[in-house]
Short mmCIF file of C-alpha atoms in Angstrom, two decimals:
data_model
loop_
_atom_site.label_atom_id
_atom_site.label_comp_id
_atom_site.label_asym_id
_atom_site.label_seq_id
_atom_site.Cartn_x
_atom_site.Cartn_y
_atom_site.Cartn_z
CA MET S 80 69.43 115.26 102.57
CA SER S 81 71.62 112.68 104.27
CA GLY S 82 70.24 110.10 106.65
CA GLU S 83 66.63 109.04 106.92
CA SER S 84 65.04 112.17 108.25
CA ALA S 85 65.24 115.93 108.33
CA THR S 86 64.84 115.65 112.09
CA ARG S 87 68.36 114.21 112.23
CA ILE S 88 69.98 117.25 110.70
CA THR S 89 72.35 118.82 113.16
CA PRO S 90 71.08 122.20 114.34
CA GLY S 91 72.95 124.86 112.40
CA ASN S 92 72.90 123.02 109.12
CA ALA S 93 70.48 124.23 106.50
CA LEU S 94 67.09 122.61 106.69
CA ARG S 95 64.82 123.14 103.70
CA PRO S 96 61.02 122.97 103.74
CA GLU S 97 61.31 120.20 101.14
CA ASP S 98 63.41 118.15 103.59
CA ILE S 99 60.72 118.55 106.23
CA VAL S 100 57.98 117.45 103.82
CA LEU S 101 59.91 114.26 103.04
CA ALA S 102 60.67 113.53 106.69
CA VAL S 103 57.11 113.90 107.98
CA GLN S 104 55.88 111.31 105.49
CA GLN S 105 57.16 108.85 108.08
CA PRO S 106 54.58 108.66 110.89
CA GLU S 107 57.23 108.74 113.62
CA HIS S 108 58.38 112.17 112.42
CA LYS S 109 54.97 113.83 112.26
CA PRO S 110 54.47 116.60 114.80
CA SER S 111 52.04 116.12 117.66
CA PRO S 112 48.95 118.40 117.61
CA ASP S 113 50.58 120.64 120.22
CA ILE S 114 53.87 120.89 118.33
CA ALA S 115 51.92 121.64 115.15
CA GLU S 116 50.01 124.43 116.93
CA TYR S 117 53.29 125.94 118.11
CA ALA S 118 54.84 125.71 114.63
CA LEU S 119 51.69 127.28 113.20
CA ARG S 120 52.06 130.29 115.49
CA LEU S 121 55.70 130.85 114.55
CA GLY S 122 55.03 130.25 110.87
CA ASP S 123 52.11 132.67 110.77
CA ASP S 124 54.24 135.39 112.39
CA GLY S 125 56.82 135.02 109.63
CA LEU S 126 54.30 134.72 106.79
CA ILE S 127 52.27 137.82 107.67
CA LEU S 128 55.37 139.89 108.41
CA ALA S 129 56.87 138.86 105.04
CA GLN S 130 53.70 139.99 103.28
CA ARG S 131 53.85 143.35 105.03
CA LEU S 132 57.55 143.92 104.30
CA GLY S 133 57.23 142.96 100.65
CA TRP S 134 55.17 146.11 100.10
CA TRP S 135 58.29 148.21 100.60
CA ILE S 136 60.02 146.87 97.49
CA SER S 137 60.26 149.87 95.13
CA ARG S 138 58.88 152.17 97.86
CA ALA S 139 61.73 152.36 100.40
CA PRO S 140 63.50 155.70 100.91
CA GLU S 141 66.60 154.48 99.06
CA LEU S 142 67.43 151.67 96.63
CA GLU S 143 69.60 149.84 99.15
CA GLU S 144 66.61 149.65 101.49
CA ASP S 145 64.45 148.17 98.74
CA VAL S 146 66.94 145.32 98.64
CA ALA S 147 67.42 145.08 102.42
CA LEU S 148 63.71 144.96 103.30
CA GLY S 149 63.09 142.59 100.39
CA ASN S 150 65.76 140.24 101.71
CA ILE S 151 64.36 140.41 105.25
CA ALA S 152 60.91 139.60 103.85
CA LEU S 153 62.37 136.59 102.02
CA ASP S 154 64.08 135.40 105.20
CA GLN S 155 60.79 135.61 107.07
CA LEU S 156 59.02 133.79 104.26
CA GLY S 157 61.66 131.05 104.41
CA HIS S 158 61.11 130.62 108.16
CA ALA S 159 57.35 130.55 107.58
CA ARG S 160 57.67 127.85 104.90
CA SER S 161 59.64 125.60 107.23
CA PHE S 162 57.33 126.02 110.22
CA LEU S 163 54.17 125.67 108.12
CA SER S 164 55.51 122.64 106.25
CA TYR S 165 56.08 120.98 109.60
CA ALA S 166 52.71 122.02 111.05
CA ALA S 167 50.81 120.96 107.93
CA ALA S 168 51.68 117.30 108.48
CA ALA S 169 49.34 117.29 111.48
CA PHE S 170 46.34 118.51 109.50
CA GLN S 171 44.33 116.56 106.95
CA ARG S 172 42.45 117.56 103.83
CA ALA S 173 38.89 116.32 103.23
CA ASP S 174 40.27 113.34 101.24
CA GLY S 175 42.46 112.25 104.16
CA SER S 176 45.80 113.38 102.70
CA ALA S 177 48.09 115.66 104.66
CA GLN S 178 47.81 119.38 104.12
CA THR S 179 50.69 121.42 102.72
CA GLU S 180 52.26 124.79 103.51
CA ASP S 181 50.16 126.25 100.66
CA ASP S 182 46.95 124.93 102.19
CA LEU S 183 47.81 126.71 105.41
CA ALA S 184 48.89 129.93 103.70
CA TYR S 185 46.12 130.32 101.13
CA TRP S 186 43.09 128.37 102.30
CA ARG S 187 42.60 129.35 105.90
CA GLY S 188 40.22 132.06 107.03
CA GLU S 189 41.22 135.01 109.15
CA GLU S 190 40.13 133.39 112.44
CA GLU S 191 42.34 130.35 111.73
CA PHE S 192 45.57 132.35 111.66
CA ARG S 193 47.65 132.36 114.86
CA CYS S 194 50.00 135.33 114.32
CA VAL S 195 50.40 138.08 116.88
CA GLN S 196 48.65 141.32 116.05
CA LEU S 197 51.97 143.19 115.86
CA VAL S 198 52.93 141.68 112.49
CA GLU S 199 49.58 142.48 110.86
CA GLN S 200 49.71 146.19 111.67
CA PRO S 201 50.02 148.57 108.68
CA ASN S 202 53.50 149.59 107.57
CA GLY S 203 52.81 153.28 108.08
CA ASP S 204 55.80 155.43 107.22
CA PHE S 205 59.35 154.05 107.13
CA ALA S 206 59.99 154.89 110.80
CA ARG S 207 56.91 152.96 111.92
CA THR S 208 58.04 149.95 109.93
CA ILE S 209 61.50 150.21 111.53
CA ALA S 210 59.93 150.40 115.01
CA ARG S 211 57.97 147.20 114.30
CA GLN S 212 61.11 145.57 112.89
CA LEU S 213 63.05 146.47 116.02
CA VAL S 214 60.52 144.83 118.32
CA ILE S 215 59.94 141.68 116.27
CA SER S 216 63.61 141.11 115.41
CA VAL S 217 64.80 141.43 119.02
CA TYR S 218 62.01 139.08 120.10
CA GLN S 219 62.73 136.53 117.35
CA PHE S 220 66.48 136.62 118.02
CA GLU S 221 65.94 135.74 121.68
CA LEU S 222 63.33 133.13 120.74
CA TYR S 223 65.31 131.31 118.07
CA GLN S 224 68.50 131.43 120.09
CA ARG S 225 66.79 129.37 122.79
CA LEU S 226 64.67 127.26 120.46
CA GLN S 227 67.88 125.78 119.05
CA ASN S 228 67.88 123.67 122.21
CA SER S 229 64.33 122.41 121.74
CA SER S 230 63.74 118.73 122.46
CA ASP S 231 61.97 118.62 119.09
CA PRO S 232 64.80 118.22 116.53
CA THR S 233 62.92 119.79 113.64
CA LEU S 234 62.03 122.94 115.57
CA ALA S 235 65.63 123.12 116.79
CA ALA S 236 67.00 122.84 113.24
CA ILE S 237 64.64 125.49 111.87
CA ALA S 238 65.61 127.85 114.71
CA ALA S 239 69.35 127.23 114.18
CA LYS S 240 69.07 128.48 110.61
CA ALA S 241 66.69 131.34 111.42
CA VAL S 242 68.68 132.83 114.29
CA LYS S 243 71.57 133.76 112.00
CA GLU S 244 69.20 135.69 109.76
CA VAL S 245 67.24 137.49 112.47
CA ASP S 246 70.56 138.56 114.00
CA TYR S 247 71.03 140.63 110.83
CA HIS S 248 67.41 141.85 111.00
CA ARG S 249 68.04 143.06 114.55
CA ASP S 250 71.19 144.90 113.56
CA HIS S 251 69.48 146.45 110.54
CA ALA S 252 66.59 147.79 112.64
CA SER S 253 68.93 149.01 115.39
CA GLN S 254 71.09 151.00 112.98
CA TRP S 255 68.01 152.65 111.49
CA VAL S 256 66.61 153.55 114.93
CA LEU S 257 69.87 155.34 115.74
CA ARG S 258 70.03 157.01 112.34
CA LEU S 259 66.45 158.30 112.48
CA ALA S 260 66.46 159.27 116.16
CA LEU S 261 69.75 161.16 115.93
CA GLY S 262 69.12 162.59 112.45
CA THR S 263 66.90 165.57 111.68
CA ALA S 264 64.08 166.91 113.86
CA GLU S 265 61.61 165.40 111.41
CA SER S 266 63.21 161.94 111.36
CA ARG S 267 63.37 161.96 115.17
CA ARG S 268 59.69 162.93 115.43
CA ARG S 269 58.72 160.12 113.09
CA MET S 270 60.84 157.59 115.00
CA ILE S 271 59.17 158.55 118.28
CA ASP S 272 55.73 158.33 116.66
CA GLY S 273 56.62 154.92 115.20
CA LEU S 274 57.60 153.56 118.60
CA LYS S 275 54.40 154.89 120.18
CA LEU S 276 52.26 153.22 117.50
CA THR S 277 54.13 149.93 117.90
CA TRP S 278 54.40 149.63 121.67
CA PRO S 279 50.77 148.67 122.47
CA TYR S 280 51.31 145.44 120.48
CA LEU S 281 54.52 144.44 122.25
CA GLU S 282 53.04 142.73 125.33
CA GLU S 283 51.22 140.08 123.29
CA LEU S 284 54.58 138.61 122.24
CA PHE S 285 55.19 137.50 125.82
CA ASP S 286 51.74 136.13 126.67
CA GLN S 287 51.70 132.60 128.08
CA ASP S 288 48.90 130.05 127.73
CA GLU S 289 48.32 126.40 128.55
CA LEU S 290 50.01 125.22 125.33
CA PHE S 291 53.42 125.86 126.88
CA ASP S 292 52.57 123.70 129.89
CA ARG S 293 51.93 120.79 127.53
CA LEU S 294 54.97 121.40 125.30
CA GLY S 295 57.56 121.45 128.07
CA ASP S 296 61.10 121.82 126.76
CA ALA S 297 60.02 121.45 123.14
CA ALA S 298 59.06 125.14 123.15
CA VAL S 299 60.35 128.37 124.65
CA GLU S 300 58.12 130.09 127.19
CA PRO S 301 57.58 133.65 125.89
CA SER S 302 57.85 135.17 129.37
CA SER S 303 61.39 133.80 129.67
CA LEU S 304 62.50 136.09 126.82
CA ARG S 305 61.40 139.31 128.46
CA GLU S 306 64.46 140.16 130.54
CA ASN S 307 66.92 139.99 127.64
CA PHE S 308 64.45 141.73 125.35
CA ASP S 309 64.01 144.65 127.74
CA ALA S 310 67.77 144.94 128.33
CA PHE S 311 68.52 145.18 124.60
CA ILE S 312 65.71 147.65 123.90
CA SER S 313 66.57 149.87 126.88
CA ALA S 314 70.24 150.06 125.91
CA LEU S 315 69.49 150.85 122.27
CA LEU S 316 66.87 153.52 123.01
CA ALA S 317 69.21 155.12 125.57
CA GLU S 318 71.91 155.31 122.90
CA ALA S 319 69.33 156.88 120.57
CA GLU S 320 68.41 159.37 123.33
CA LEU S 321 64.85 158.06 123.34
CA GLU S 322 62.62 156.95 126.17
CA VAL S 323 61.01 153.52 126.32
CA PRO S 324 57.30 154.21 125.66
CA GLU S 325 54.84 153.49 128.45
CA LEU S 326 51.45 152.87 126.85
CA PRO S 327 48.50 150.58 127.57
CA ARG S 328 48.58 147.29 125.71
CA ALA S 329 46.29 146.47 122.80
CA SER S 330 43.73 143.74 123.32
CA GLY S 331 45.83 140.99 121.75
CA GLY S 332 44.36 137.56 121.08
CA GLY S 333 46.09 136.75 117.79
CA ARG S 334 47.20 133.34 119.12
CA ARG S 335 43.48 132.55 119.62
CA GLY S 336 42.48 133.76 116.16
CA GLU S 337 41.33 137.18 117.35
CA HIS S 338 42.88 139.75 115.02
CA SER S 339 42.85 143.44 114.28
CA GLU S 340 40.80 144.80 111.39
CA HIS S 341 43.93 144.87 109.23
CA LEU S 342 44.52 141.13 108.78
CA GLY S 343 41.47 140.50 106.60
CA TYR S 344 42.59 143.03 103.98
CA LEU S 345 46.11 141.60 103.99
CA LEU S 346 44.82 138.04 103.49
CA ALA S 347 42.51 139.12 100.68
CA GLU S 348 45.52 140.41 98.75
CA MET S 349 47.78 137.49 99.65
CA GLN S 350 45.27 134.73 98.88
CA VAL S 351 43.38 136.09 95.88
CA LEU S 352 45.47 134.42 93.14
CA ALA S 353 45.42 130.97 94.74
CA ARG S 354 41.68 131.18 95.39
CA GLN S 355 40.75 132.42 91.91
CA HIS S 356 42.99 129.87 90.15
CA PRO S 357 43.11 126.75 92.37
CA GLY S 358 45.94 124.40 91.46
CA ALA S 359 47.58 126.87 89.08
CA SER S 360 51.34 126.57 88.62
CA TRP S 361 53.99 128.38 86.61
#
């Protein structure tokens, strides 16, 4: 890292979680509680989605998809590490030292996670996973594209790196939606079912709360992403000869720690090694 701080890295250059950890050791580069809460939300989205996608390795319908979904999971994990490394600097352990990304990933309870309920939903069949990937990748592309202009330099730098990767995720999901929808009768049926199972969790992505009033131009208001999101989705589904589902929204509440019944099982699997062998390394 050149210069004194990761926060001085020009957006677009690679910013590693290790750079962030070094930078936030200086008090002037620690995130405010509100910035940390925002970073926690974005980091938890990436972390839980990465855990879900990792399941597909060795189970995808073709070898190339094993690699593709594995790479997308690693990208999401990389985003999560950066956001959680930044957020962790605002939280303290019992001994007064700053928490780490691992503390946030492995030692929080279900109600302390701030991910949207969409990312914790089961993978289902391949078409359902692709439907979820379509929604989250279009949302994240719009989000990170705008977050590059955040007044918080660290958030801007993380977004500048992430947007290039989620652009690929969006293209990957789009190509599969077309392939499945315009393929066989069975693949089309599964794609339609996948969209119907996913759509109730879409609205939560665009929910606003008072945090965004306090963050100002450091964050991106979710509602501001909706127009571009809808335009992309409508155009793609029209090309796939599919209708945009119209279904009631799920309850939501993930940003407040209110989750579906699925998150607890996911966390049990993700956290078991760290909790059974605290401090272990290899």
